[in-house]
């Protein structure tokens, strides 16, 4: 990108030698200045850059120069320095031209773009940032300038600055229905990681997995989830379930632990479903542990049958309670038994009566809707889990898993 800009700037540099400054009645070059600049232009046309630069310096050394002399010398100096690859010299010349009232406003924006790109190429990132900010103030946002601005902050390891300029750019893209550039999201994630900002890095990886659903982004998201110390023990089963759904590799102990946690939650059918997935994947039912696994499965199967038979009595008892947690659990179990409509209705009634953790309840309602085949309802429910909830990150991953990747523009 920078090289493409630079090619444009080279042409702009040539154009500067032909640009007529704003004229006044007394605007004439001193003879010594005019002679030196003519020599510079001739040498530049012959690609004799060292001679051209010498001639510009000769013009600069003339005594008693007028403001007009200085302006035209800066024009020639910018053109010569640009084509000679003298980026600091070109930037200095453009600074003078941009500051001059003789330069038309339309030319100033082009010069600021050129100055920013040349400063970036010269690795003078603070000067490039200043030029880009001035350009944006004068001409409005420019996608290429935005990319350059982010790179300036990132390359000088100003990660806080990188995040500060990236967040509104990415938000604007999403609001306009555009797919944020993968490189921008990668820089957001890397900057947040460098600053040990897990919330921002997770947000970045969520967006990467959403718009660029690659296995490595999902792996990073799942790693962040597993290592997130803010996830309470009550959500460990949900961590396992999203890992399983995302294709993460689970071991025998993982499936056994999932089944045991589900049983502790008094959801035997869910425990049985998870064990069956372990058998289907060939993880369970193998080796010396197979008999113990079979025994656990038989116990869970009986518990599921007993719970299903007790569902009417459990429903009546739960409806009599003042809070809704038991009713919610009864409804969730009903969904796992295949009684989707009744189960979801009971879960909604439970939430309406009041539950201990509304965020976790909303997550589980979304998972129940998913299990009942109501995918669109599940996505909307999962999206409604508040960001303040401990279940938020898990809900966002389920949304990514269930929702199709947006095409973007």
mmCIF file of C-alpha atoms in Angstrom:
data_model
loop_
_atom_site.group_PDB
_atom_site.id
_atom_site.type_symbol
_atom_site.label_atom_id
_atom_site.label_comp_id
_atom_site.label_asym_id
_atom_site.label_seq_id
_atom_site.Cartn_x
_atom_site.Cartn_y
_atom_site.Cartn_z
ATOM 1 C CA UNK A 1 0.000 0.000 0.000
ATOM 2 C CA UNK A 2 2.721 2.465 0.939
ATOM 3 C CA UNK A 3 4.608 1.742 -2.277
ATOM 4 C CA UNK A 4 1.478 2.424 -4.324
ATOM 5 C CA UNK A 5 1.074 5.744 -2.530
ATOM 6 C CA UNK A 6 4.719 6.516 -3.147
ATOM 7 C CA UNK A 7 4.353 6.001 -6.895
ATOM 8 C CA UNK A 8 1.507 8.510 -6.871
ATOM 9 C CA UNK A 9 3.639 10.917 -4.877
ATOM 10 C CA UNK A 10 6.445 10.737 -7.421
ATOM 11 C CA UNK A 11 4.052 12.003 -10.056
ATOM 12 C CA UNK A 12 2.812 14.641 -7.628
ATOM 13 C CA UNK A 13 6.397 15.715 -7.067
ATOM 14 C CA UNK A 14 6.870 16.276 -10.784
ATOM 15 C CA UNK A 15 3.605 18.195 -10.879
ATOM 16 C CA UNK A 16 4.873 20.510 -8.181
ATOM 17 C CA UNK A 17 7.482 21.902 -10.540
ATOM 18 C CA UNK A 18 4.672 22.986 -12.867
ATOM 19 C CA UNK A 19 2.218 24.198 -10.222
ATOM 20 C CA UNK A 20 1.728 27.917 -10.390
ATOM 21 C CA UNK A 21 1.618 29.517 -6.946
ATOM 22 C CA UNK A 22 -0.947 32.180 -6.099
ATOM 23 C CA UNK A 23 0.429 35.239 -7.914
ATOM 24 C CA UNK A 24 0.746 38.806 -6.743
ATOM 25 C CA UNK A 25 1.825 41.873 -8.686
ATOM 26 C CA UNK A 26 5.387 41.818 -7.343
ATOM 27 C CA UNK A 27 5.862 38.039 -7.702
ATOM 28 C CA UNK A 28 9.083 37.609 -9.607
ATOM 29 C CA UNK A 29 12.018 35.399 -8.782
ATOM 30 C CA UNK A 30 15.344 36.957 -7.973
ATOM 31 C CA UNK A 31 17.690 36.275 -10.911
ATOM 32 C CA UNK A 32 20.070 34.109 -8.853
ATOM 33 C CA UNK A 33 17.141 32.060 -7.520
ATOM 34 C CA UNK A 34 15.611 31.661 -10.977
ATOM 35 C CA UNK A 35 18.974 30.531 -12.415
ATOM 36 C CA UNK A 36 19.551 27.942 -9.683
ATOM 37 C CA UNK A 37 16.006 26.560 -9.976
ATOM 38 C CA UNK A 38 16.326 26.281 -13.743
ATOM 39 C CA UNK A 39 19.478 24.239 -13.222
ATOM 40 C CA UNK A 40 17.637 22.093 -10.702
ATOM 41 C CA UNK A 41 14.770 21.459 -13.107
ATOM 42 C CA UNK A 42 17.154 20.533 -15.921
ATOM 43 C CA UNK A 43 19.076 18.126 -13.683
ATOM 44 C CA UNK A 44 15.824 16.616 -12.395
ATOM 45 C CA UNK A 45 14.592 15.977 -15.917
ATOM 46 C CA UNK A 46 17.857 14.110 -16.573
ATOM 47 C CA UNK A 47 17.455 12.139 -13.301
ATOM 48 C CA UNK A 48 20.645 13.718 -11.977
ATOM 49 C CA UNK A 49 19.257 13.990 -8.473
ATOM 50 C CA UNK A 50 22.475 14.958 -6.675
ATOM 51 C CA UNK A 51 23.000 17.886 -9.060
ATOM 52 C CA UNK A 52 19.371 18.895 -8.704
ATOM 53 C CA UNK A 53 19.648 18.893 -4.906
ATOM 54 C CA UNK A 54 22.855 20.955 -5.102
ATOM 55 C CA UNK A 55 21.063 23.489 -7.282
ATOM 56 C CA UNK A 56 18.160 23.717 -4.791
ATOM 57 C CA UNK A 57 20.643 24.306 -1.974
ATOM 58 C CA UNK A 58 22.273 27.045 -4.094
ATOM 59 C CA UNK A 59 18.876 28.722 -4.456
ATOM 60 C CA UNK A 60 18.266 28.435 -0.716
ATOM 61 C CA UNK A 61 21.616 30.139 -0.019
ATOM 62 C CA UNK A 62 20.759 33.280 -2.037
ATOM 63 C CA UNK A 63 20.678 36.355 0.185
ATOM 64 C CA UNK A 64 17.651 38.618 0.436
ATOM 65 C CA UNK A 65 15.084 36.143 -0.880
ATOM 66 C CA UNK A 66 11.430 37.106 -0.950
ATOM 67 C CA UNK A 67 8.572 35.027 0.426
ATOM 68 C CA UNK A 68 7.751 34.136 -3.178
ATOM 69 C CA UNK A 69 11.327 32.938 -3.761
ATOM 70 C CA UNK A 70 11.115 30.682 -0.695
ATOM 71 C CA UNK A 71 7.788 29.262 -1.842
ATOM 72 C CA UNK A 72 9.008 28.310 -5.319
ATOM 73 C CA UNK A 73 12.231 26.899 -3.857
ATOM 74 C CA UNK A 74 10.100 24.684 -1.570
ATOM 75 C CA UNK A 75 8.125 23.487 -4.585
ATOM 76 C CA UNK A 76 11.275 22.488 -6.415
ATOM 77 C CA UNK A 77 12.815 21.067 -3.242
ATOM 78 C CA UNK A 78 9.763 18.829 -2.703
ATOM 79 C CA UNK A 79 9.875 17.541 -6.268
ATOM 80 C CA UNK A 80 13.625 16.861 -6.207
ATOM 81 C CA UNK A 81 13.646 15.261 -2.747
ATOM 82 C CA UNK A 82 10.680 13.040 -3.605
ATOM 83 C CA UNK A 83 12.221 11.662 -6.777
ATOM 84 C CA UNK A 84 15.639 11.369 -5.162
ATOM 85 C CA UNK A 85 14.169 9.257 -2.365
ATOM 86 C CA UNK A 86 15.114 11.851 0.262
ATOM 87 C CA UNK A 87 12.024 11.367 2.388
ATOM 88 C CA UNK A 88 13.010 13.660 5.300
ATOM 89 C CA UNK A 89 13.854 16.428 2.823
ATOM 90 C CA UNK A 90 10.573 15.946 0.965
ATOM 91 C CA UNK A 91 8.552 15.977 4.176
ATOM 92 C CA UNK A 92 10.260 19.195 5.304
ATOM 93 C CA UNK A 93 9.492 20.825 1.939
ATOM 94 C CA UNK A 94 5.863 19.730 2.032
ATOM 95 C CA UNK A 95 5.550 21.134 5.552
ATOM 96 C CA UNK A 96 6.495 24.577 4.219
ATOM 97 C CA UNK A 97 4.122 24.301 1.263
ATOM 98 C CA UNK A 98 1.182 23.189 3.382
ATOM 99 C CA UNK A 99 1.789 26.059 5.804
ATOM 100 C CA UNK A 100 1.890 28.634 3.013
ATOM 101 C CA UNK A 101 -1.241 30.681 2.183
ATOM 102 C CA UNK A 102 -0.150 30.527 -1.445
ATOM 103 C CA UNK A 103 -1.029 26.828 -1.707
ATOM 104 C CA UNK A 104 -4.643 26.192 -2.840
ATOM 105 C CA UNK A 105 -6.754 24.201 -0.363
ATOM 106 C CA UNK A 106 -7.210 21.350 -2.856
ATOM 107 C CA UNK A 107 -3.446 21.021 -3.222
ATOM 108 C CA UNK A 108 -2.906 21.111 0.534
ATOM 109 C CA UNK A 109 -4.924 17.924 1.064
ATOM 110 C CA UNK A 110 -2.900 16.146 -1.642
ATOM 111 C CA UNK A 111 0.312 17.402 -0.059
ATOM 112 C CA UNK A 112 -0.762 16.236 3.392
ATOM 113 C CA UNK A 113 -1.447 12.775 1.961
ATOM 114 C CA UNK A 114 1.964 12.816 0.309
ATOM 115 C CA UNK A 115 3.651 14.085 3.463
ATOM 116 C CA UNK A 116 1.995 11.413 5.596
ATOM 117 C CA UNK A 117 3.000 8.615 3.271
ATOM 118 C CA UNK A 118 6.575 9.818 2.923
ATOM 119 C CA UNK A 119 6.937 10.242 6.688
ATOM 120 C CA UNK A 120 5.594 6.710 7.092
ATOM 121 C CA UNK A 121 8.081 5.401 4.534
ATOM 122 C CA UNK A 122 10.855 7.216 6.405
ATOM 123 C CA UNK A 123 9.580 5.578 9.639
ATOM 124 C CA UNK A 124 8.897 8.987 11.145
ATOM 125 C CA UNK A 125 5.602 7.759 12.584
ATOM 126 C CA UNK A 126 4.795 10.753 14.828
ATOM 127 C CA UNK A 127 5.107 13.128 11.876
ATOM 128 C CA UNK A 128 3.028 10.772 9.708
ATOM 129 C CA UNK A 129 0.308 10.648 12.375
ATOM 130 C CA UNK A 130 0.242 14.447 12.594
ATOM 131 C CA UNK A 131 -0.073 14.757 8.810
ATOM 132 C CA UNK A 132 -2.850 12.158 8.644
ATOM 133 C CA UNK A 133 -4.804 13.897 11.400
ATOM 134 C CA UNK A 134 -4.469 17.214 9.579
ATOM 135 C CA UNK A 135 -5.514 15.566 6.325
ATOM 136 C CA UNK A 136 -8.586 13.994 7.961
ATOM 137 C CA UNK A 137 -9.570 17.316 9.516
ATOM 138 C CA UNK A 138 -9.310 19.035 6.137
ATOM 139 C CA UNK A 139 -10.651 16.365 3.774
ATOM 140 C CA UNK A 140 -12.524 13.867 5.946
ATOM 141 C CA UNK A 141 -11.827 10.157 6.505
ATOM 142 C CA UNK A 142 -9.952 8.252 3.812
ATOM 143 C CA UNK A 143 -9.692 4.434 3.927
ATOM 144 C CA UNK A 144 -6.039 4.396 2.840
ATOM 145 C CA UNK A 145 -5.110 7.104 5.309
ATOM 146 C CA UNK A 146 -6.961 5.215 8.055
ATOM 147 C CA UNK A 147 -4.898 2.096 7.400
ATOM 148 C CA UNK A 148 -1.719 4.147 7.426
ATOM 149 C CA UNK A 149 -2.721 5.793 10.710
ATOM 150 C CA UNK A 150 -3.279 2.435 12.427
ATOM 151 C CA UNK A 151 0.017 1.097 11.112
ATOM 152 C CA UNK A 152 1.854 4.168 12.405
ATOM 153 C CA UNK A 153 0.601 3.590 15.941
ATOM 154 C CA UNK A 154 1.145 -0.155 15.758
ATOM 155 C CA UNK A 155 4.673 -0.033 14.306
ATOM 156 C CA UNK A 156 5.861 2.359 17.008
ATOM 157 C CA UNK A 157 4.337 -0.040 19.577
ATOM 158 C CA UNK A 158 1.798 2.477 20.790
ATOM 159 C CA UNK A 159 -0.770 -0.257 21.397
ATOM 160 C CA UNK A 160 -3.141 1.938 23.374
ATOM 161 C CA UNK A 161 -3.159 4.401 20.473
ATOM 162 C CA UNK A 162 -3.705 1.547 18.030
ATOM 163 C CA UNK A 163 -6.790 0.376 19.916
ATOM 164 C CA UNK A 164 -8.070 3.939 20.298
ATOM 165 C CA UNK A 165 -8.069 4.592 16.535
ATOM 166 C CA UNK A 166 -9.093 1.060 15.527
ATOM 167 C CA UNK A 167 -12.224 0.666 17.624
ATOM 168 C CA UNK A 168 -14.266 3.456 15.975
ATOM 169 C CA UNK A 169 -13.054 2.431 12.498
ATOM 170 C CA UNK A 170 -14.132 -1.162 13.023
ATOM 171 C CA UNK A 171 -17.436 -0.073 14.578
ATOM 172 C CA UNK A 172 -18.101 2.200 11.579
ATOM 173 C CA UNK A 173 -17.443 -0.658 9.151
ATOM 174 C CA UNK A 174 -19.818 -2.964 10.998
ATOM 175 C CA UNK A 175 -22.524 -0.289 11.258
ATOM 176 C CA UNK A 176 -22.270 0.291 7.484
ATOM 177 C CA UNK A 177 -22.505 -3.433 6.734
ATOM 178 C CA UNK A 178 -18.872 -3.630 5.642
ATOM 179 C CA UNK A 179 -16.570 -6.472 6.619
ATOM 180 C CA UNK A 180 -13.722 -5.065 8.746
ATOM 181 C CA UNK A 181 -10.313 -5.780 7.219
ATOM 182 C CA UNK A 182 -8.730 -8.908 8.653
ATOM 183 C CA UNK A 183 -5.423 -7.082 9.154
ATOM 184 C CA UNK A 184 -7.168 -4.400 11.229
ATOM 185 C CA UNK A 185 -8.784 -7.005 13.478
ATOM 186 C CA UNK A 186 -5.469 -8.813 13.815
ATOM 187 C CA UNK A 187 -3.758 -5.595 14.935
ATOM 188 C CA UNK A 188 -6.565 -4.988 17.432
ATOM 189 C CA UNK A 189 -6.114 -8.472 18.878
ATOM 190 C CA UNK A 190 -2.315 -8.218 18.981
ATOM 191 C CA UNK A 191 -2.412 -4.781 20.612
ATOM 192 C CA UNK A 192 -4.858 -5.957 23.276
ATOM 193 C CA UNK A 193 -2.727 -9.016 23.951
ATOM 194 C CA UNK A 194 0.370 -6.830 24.364
ATOM 195 C CA UNK A 195 -1.530 -4.663 26.852
ATOM 196 C CA UNK A 196 -2.921 -7.729 28.695
ATOM 197 C CA UNK A 197 -6.457 -6.574 27.902
ATOM 198 C CA UNK A 198 -8.410 -9.865 27.665
ATOM 199 C CA UNK A 199 -11.781 -8.208 27.070
ATOM 200 C CA UNK A 200 -10.551 -6.381 23.953
ATOM 201 C CA UNK A 201 -8.549 -9.346 22.652
ATOM 202 C CA UNK A 202 -11.568 -11.637 23.052
ATOM 203 C CA UNK A 203 -13.725 -9.067 21.269
ATOM 204 C CA UNK A 204 -11.204 -8.931 18.421
ATOM 205 C CA UNK A 205 -11.044 -12.707 18.095
ATOM 206 C CA UNK A 206 -14.826 -12.930 18.174
ATOM 207 C CA UNK A 207 -14.932 -10.542 15.211
ATOM 208 C CA UNK A 208 -12.175 -12.475 13.434
ATOM 209 C CA UNK A 209 -14.043 -15.747 13.923
ATOM 210 C CA UNK A 210 -17.264 -14.055 12.810
ATOM 211 C CA UNK A 211 -15.989 -12.478 9.605
ATOM 212 C CA UNK A 212 -13.079 -14.835 8.874
ATOM 213 C CA UNK A 213 -14.144 -18.209 10.381
ATOM 214 C CA UNK A 214 -10.770 -19.909 10.452
ATOM 215 C CA UNK A 215 -9.825 -22.757 12.746
ATOM 216 C CA UNK A 216 -6.956 -20.809 14.322
ATOM 217 C CA UNK A 217 -9.250 -17.981 15.436
ATOM 218 C CA UNK A 218 -11.636 -20.429 17.054
ATOM 219 C CA UNK A 219 -8.679 -22.107 18.772
ATOM 220 C CA UNK A 220 -7.588 -18.758 20.240
ATOM 221 C CA UNK A 221 -11.126 -17.969 21.364
ATOM 222 C CA UNK A 222 -11.503 -21.321 23.078
ATOM 223 C CA UNK A 223 -8.090 -20.953 24.709
ATOM 224 C CA UNK A 224 -9.128 -17.555 26.094
ATOM 225 C CA UNK A 225 -12.337 -19.095 27.381
ATOM 226 C CA UNK A 226 -10.638 -22.057 29.054
ATOM 227 C CA UNK A 227 -8.018 -19.834 30.720
ATOM 228 C CA UNK A 228 -10.491 -17.118 31.731
ATOM 229 C CA UNK A 229 -10.422 -17.123 35.527
ATOM 230 C CA UNK A 230 -13.635 -15.088 35.624
ATOM 231 C CA UNK A 231 -15.688 -18.039 34.352
ATOM 232 C CA UNK A 232 -17.369 -19.480 37.472
ATOM 233 C CA UNK A 233 -17.374 -23.241 38.174
ATOM 234 C CA UNK A 234 -21.133 -23.286 37.505
ATOM 235 C CA UNK A 235 -20.407 -22.596 33.831
ATOM 236 C CA UNK A 236 -17.736 -25.257 33.323
ATOM 237 C CA UNK A 237 -20.233 -27.555 31.608
ATOM 238 C CA UNK A 238 -21.094 -24.740 29.215
ATOM 239 C CA UNK A 239 -17.403 -24.228 28.458
ATOM 240 C CA UNK A 240 -17.156 -27.927 27.581
ATOM 241 C CA UNK A 241 -20.275 -27.781 25.422
ATOM 242 C CA UNK A 242 -19.106 -24.895 23.230
ATOM 243 C CA UNK A 243 -15.712 -26.560 22.887
ATOM 244 C CA UNK A 244 -17.436 -29.739 21.765
ATOM 245 C CA UNK A 245 -19.656 -27.858 19.306
ATOM 246 C CA UNK A 246 -16.672 -25.950 17.885
ATOM 247 C CA UNK A 247 -14.780 -29.166 17.154
ATOM 248 C CA UNK A 248 -12.185 -28.808 19.905
ATOM 249 C CA UNK A 249 -10.453 -32.063 20.823
ATOM 250 C CA UNK A 250 -11.858 -33.484 24.068
ATOM 251 C CA UNK A 251 -10.381 -36.359 26.024
ATOM 252 C CA UNK A 252 -12.038 -39.232 27.883
ATOM 253 C CA UNK A 253 -11.839 -37.368 31.172
ATOM 254 C CA UNK A 254 -13.599 -34.383 29.586
ATOM 255 C CA UNK A 255 -16.632 -36.426 28.539
ATOM 256 C CA UNK A 256 -16.773 -38.122 31.929
ATOM 257 C CA UNK A 257 -16.573 -34.785 33.707
ATOM 258 C CA UNK A 258 -19.294 -33.320 31.491
ATOM 259 C CA UNK A 259 -21.605 -36.198 32.369
ATOM 260 C CA UNK A 260 -20.851 -35.871 36.069
ATOM 261 C CA UNK A 261 -21.463 -32.101 36.076
ATOM 262 C CA UNK A 262 -24.748 -32.542 34.216
ATOM 263 C CA UNK A 263 -25.837 -35.091 36.798
ATOM 264 C CA UNK A 264 -24.942 -32.679 39.599
ATOM 265 C CA UNK A 265 -27.124 -30.107 37.844
ATOM 266 C CA UNK A 266 -29.951 -32.686 37.927
ATOM 267 C CA UNK A 267 -30.092 -32.949 34.132
ATOM 268 C CA UNK A 268 -29.633 -36.687 33.469
ATOM 269 C CA UNK A 269 -30.830 -36.641 29.856
ATOM 270 C CA UNK A 270 -28.275 -33.952 29.012
ATOM 271 C CA UNK A 271 -25.618 -36.091 30.737
ATOM 272 C CA UNK A 272 -26.698 -39.100 28.668
ATOM 273 C CA UNK A 273 -26.660 -37.075 25.416
ATOM 274 C CA UNK A 274 -23.115 -35.905 26.138
ATOM 275 C CA UNK A 275 -21.931 -39.434 26.924
ATOM 276 C CA UNK A 276 -23.479 -40.653 23.676
ATOM 277 C CA UNK A 277 -21.489 -38.024 21.795
ATOM 278 C CA UNK A 278 -18.350 -39.379 23.459
ATOM 279 C CA UNK A 279 -19.208 -42.905 22.334
ATOM 280 C CA UNK A 280 -20.011 -41.695 18.812
ATOM 281 C CA UNK A 281 -16.662 -39.918 18.611
ATOM 282 C CA UNK A 282 -14.858 -43.094 19.693
ATOM 283 C CA UNK A 283 -13.503 -41.432 22.819
ATOM 284 C CA UNK A 284 -15.607 -43.445 25.260
ATOM 285 C CA UNK A 285 -16.024 -47.221 25.276
ATOM 286 C CA UNK A 286 -12.354 -47.915 24.612
ATOM 287 C CA UNK A 287 -9.579 -49.431 26.728
ATOM 288 C CA UNK A 288 -9.491 -50.402 30.370
ATOM 289 C CA UNK A 289 -11.947 -47.661 31.402
ATOM 290 C CA UNK A 290 -14.731 -48.949 29.137
ATOM 291 C CA UNK A 291 -16.490 -51.019 31.870
ATOM 292 C CA UNK A 292 -16.587 -48.065 34.265
ATOM 293 C CA UNK A 293 -17.924 -45.833 31.514
ATOM 294 C CA UNK A 294 -20.614 -48.383 30.640
ATOM 295 C CA UNK A 295 -21.643 -48.601 34.294
ATOM 296 C CA UNK A 296 -21.929 -44.817 34.541
ATOM 297 C CA UNK A 297 -23.972 -44.697 31.335
ATOM 298 C CA UNK A 298 -26.384 -47.336 32.649
ATOM 299 C CA UNK A 299 -26.851 -45.372 35.866
ATOM 300 C CA UNK A 300 -27.465 -42.142 33.943
ATOM 301 C CA UNK A 301 -29.915 -43.863 31.598
ATOM 302 C CA UNK A 302 -31.989 -45.016 34.568
ATOM 303 C CA UNK A 303 -31.812 -41.581 36.179
ATOM 304 C CA UNK A 304 -33.067 -39.985 32.944
ATOM 305 C CA UNK A 305 -35.989 -42.405 32.798
ATOM 306 C CA UNK A 306 -36.871 -41.686 36.423
ATOM 307 C CA UNK A 307 -36.647 -37.924 35.906
ATOM 308 C CA UNK A 308 -38.855 -38.097 32.820
ATOM 309 C CA UNK A 309 -41.479 -40.111 34.702
ATOM 310 C CA UNK A 310 -41.431 -37.584 37.542
ATOM 311 C CA UNK A 311 -41.779 -34.566 35.242
ATOM 312 C CA UNK A 312 -45.501 -33.894 35.882
ATOM 313 C CA UNK A 313 -45.021 -33.993 39.661
ATOM 314 C CA UNK A 314 -41.860 -31.887 39.415
ATOM 315 C CA UNK A 315 -43.738 -29.323 37.340
ATOM 316 C CA UNK A 316 -46.553 -29.028 39.853
ATOM 317 C CA UNK A 317 -44.098 -28.675 42.747
ATOM 318 C CA UNK A 318 -41.971 -26.085 40.940
ATOM 319 C CA UNK A 319 -44.984 -23.940 40.046
ATOM 320 C CA UNK A 320 -45.824 -23.693 43.724
ATOM 321 C CA UNK A 321 -42.466 -22.152 44.600
ATOM 322 C CA UNK A 322 -42.053 -18.387 44.894
ATOM 323 C CA UNK A 323 -38.887 -18.264 42.779
ATOM 324 C CA UNK A 324 -38.481 -19.610 39.279
ATOM 325 C CA UNK A 325 -35.222 -21.585 39.381
ATOM 326 C CA UNK A 326 -36.860 -25.004 39.904
ATOM 327 C CA UNK A 327 -39.493 -24.312 37.253
ATOM 328 C CA UNK A 328 -36.745 -23.272 34.847
ATOM 329 C CA UNK A 329 -34.880 -26.521 35.544
ATOM 330 C CA UNK A 330 -38.011 -28.609 35.014
ATOM 331 C CA UNK A 331 -38.573 -26.861 31.694
ATOM 332 C CA UNK A 332 -34.964 -27.395 30.614
ATOM 333 C CA UNK A 333 -35.266 -31.106 31.410
ATOM 334 C CA UNK A 334 -38.506 -31.260 29.422
ATOM 335 C CA UNK A 335 -36.706 -29.857 26.371
ATOM 336 C CA UNK A 336 -33.971 -32.491 26.698
ATOM 337 C CA UNK A 337 -36.700 -35.153 26.747
ATOM 338 C CA UNK A 338 -38.081 -33.804 23.454
ATOM 339 C CA UNK A 339 -41.063 -31.886 24.884
ATOM 340 C CA UNK A 340 -39.813 -28.628 23.372
ATOM 341 C CA UNK A 341 -42.903 -26.398 23.348
ATOM 342 C CA UNK A 342 -43.920 -27.213 26.921
ATOM 343 C CA UNK A 343 -40.336 -27.090 28.172
ATOM 344 C CA UNK A 344 -39.584 -23.665 26.683
ATOM 345 C CA UNK A 345 -42.860 -22.324 28.068
ATOM 346 C CA UNK A 346 -41.890 -23.503 31.560
ATOM 347 C CA UNK A 347 -38.427 -21.959 31.197
ATOM 348 C CA UNK A 348 -39.962 -18.599 30.266
ATOM 349 C CA UNK A 349 -42.317 -18.860 33.247
ATOM 350 C CA UNK A 350 -39.344 -19.571 35.493
ATOM 351 C CA UNK A 351 -37.432 -16.526 34.279
ATOM 352 C CA UNK A 352 -40.556 -14.370 34.728
ATOM 353 C CA UNK A 353 -40.873 -15.506 38.373
ATOM 354 C CA UNK A 354 -37.231 -14.596 38.983
ATOM 355 C CA UNK A 355 -34.039 -16.651 38.912
ATOM 356 C CA UNK A 356 -30.762 -16.387 40.799
ATOM 357 C CA UNK A 357 -28.673 -15.586 37.678
ATOM 358 C CA UNK A 358 -30.686 -14.141 34.758
ATOM 359 C CA UNK A 359 -27.647 -14.081 32.454
ATOM 360 C CA UNK A 360 -26.927 -17.791 32.890
ATOM 361 C CA UNK A 361 -30.640 -18.555 32.562
ATOM 362 C CA UNK A 362 -30.760 -16.644 29.265
ATOM 363 C CA UNK A 363 -27.752 -18.616 28.010
ATOM 364 C CA UNK A 364 -29.444 -21.910 28.891
ATOM 365 C CA UNK A 365 -32.731 -20.772 27.368
ATOM 366 C CA UNK A 366 -30.872 -20.108 24.121
ATOM 367 C CA UNK A 367 -29.246 -23.547 24.251
ATOM 368 C CA UNK A 368 -32.639 -25.144 24.895
ATOM 369 C CA UNK A 369 -34.100 -23.311 21.893
ATOM 370 C CA UNK A 370 -31.174 -24.535 19.828
ATOM 371 C CA UNK A 371 -31.743 -28.115 20.978
ATOM 372 C CA UNK A 372 -35.415 -27.758 20.093
ATOM 373 C CA UNK A 373 -34.543 -26.729 16.533
ATOM 374 C CA UNK A 374 -35.436 -23.055 16.972
ATOM 375 C CA UNK A 375 -32.102 -21.723 15.732
ATOM 376 C CA UNK A 376 -33.147 -18.141 14.947
ATOM 377 C CA UNK A 377 -34.850 -17.798 18.334
ATOM 378 C CA UNK A 378 -31.711 -19.209 19.955
ATOM 379 C CA UNK A 379 -29.484 -16.645 18.239
ATOM 380 C CA UNK A 380 -31.674 -13.744 19.385
ATOM 381 C CA UNK A 381 -31.794 -15.093 22.938
ATOM 382 C CA UNK A 382 -28.050 -15.633 23.111
ATOM 383 C CA UNK A 383 -27.421 -12.147 21.729
ATOM 384 C CA UNK A 384 -29.473 -10.738 24.599
ATOM 385 C CA UNK A 385 -27.136 -12.082 27.308
ATOM 386 C CA UNK A 386 -25.807 -8.872 28.911
ATOM 387 C CA UNK A 387 -22.107 -8.100 28.587
ATOM 388 C CA UNK A 388 -21.912 -7.834 32.375
ATOM 389 C CA UNK A 389 -22.888 -11.494 32.781
ATOM 390 C CA UNK A 390 -20.354 -14.256 33.390
ATOM 391 C CA UNK A 391 -22.164 -16.145 30.622
ATOM 392 C CA UNK A 392 -21.586 -13.411 28.017
ATOM 393 C CA UNK A 393 -18.432 -14.806 26.365
ATOM 394 C CA UNK A 394 -19.921 -18.282 26.036
ATOM 395 C CA UNK A 395 -23.134 -16.847 24.587
ATOM 396 C CA UNK A 396 -21.159 -14.864 22.001
ATOM 397 C CA UNK A 397 -19.343 -17.994 20.873
ATOM 398 C CA UNK A 398 -22.646 -19.803 20.433
ATOM 399 C CA UNK A 399 -23.929 -16.894 18.354
ATOM 400 C CA UNK A 400 -20.840 -17.238 16.152
ATOM 401 C CA UNK A 401 -21.404 -20.953 15.862
ATOM 402 C CA UNK A 402 -25.083 -20.700 14.990
ATOM 403 C CA UNK A 403 -25.174 -17.561 12.849
ATOM 404 C CA UNK A 404 -23.897 -17.652 9.243
ATOM 405 C CA UNK A 405 -20.777 -15.592 8.587
ATOM 406 C CA UNK A 406 -21.748 -12.136 7.235
ATOM 407 C CA UNK A 407 -20.600 -11.513 3.693
ATOM 408 C CA UNK A 408 -19.758 -7.844 4.218
ATOM 409 C CA UNK A 409 -18.930 -5.446 1.404
#
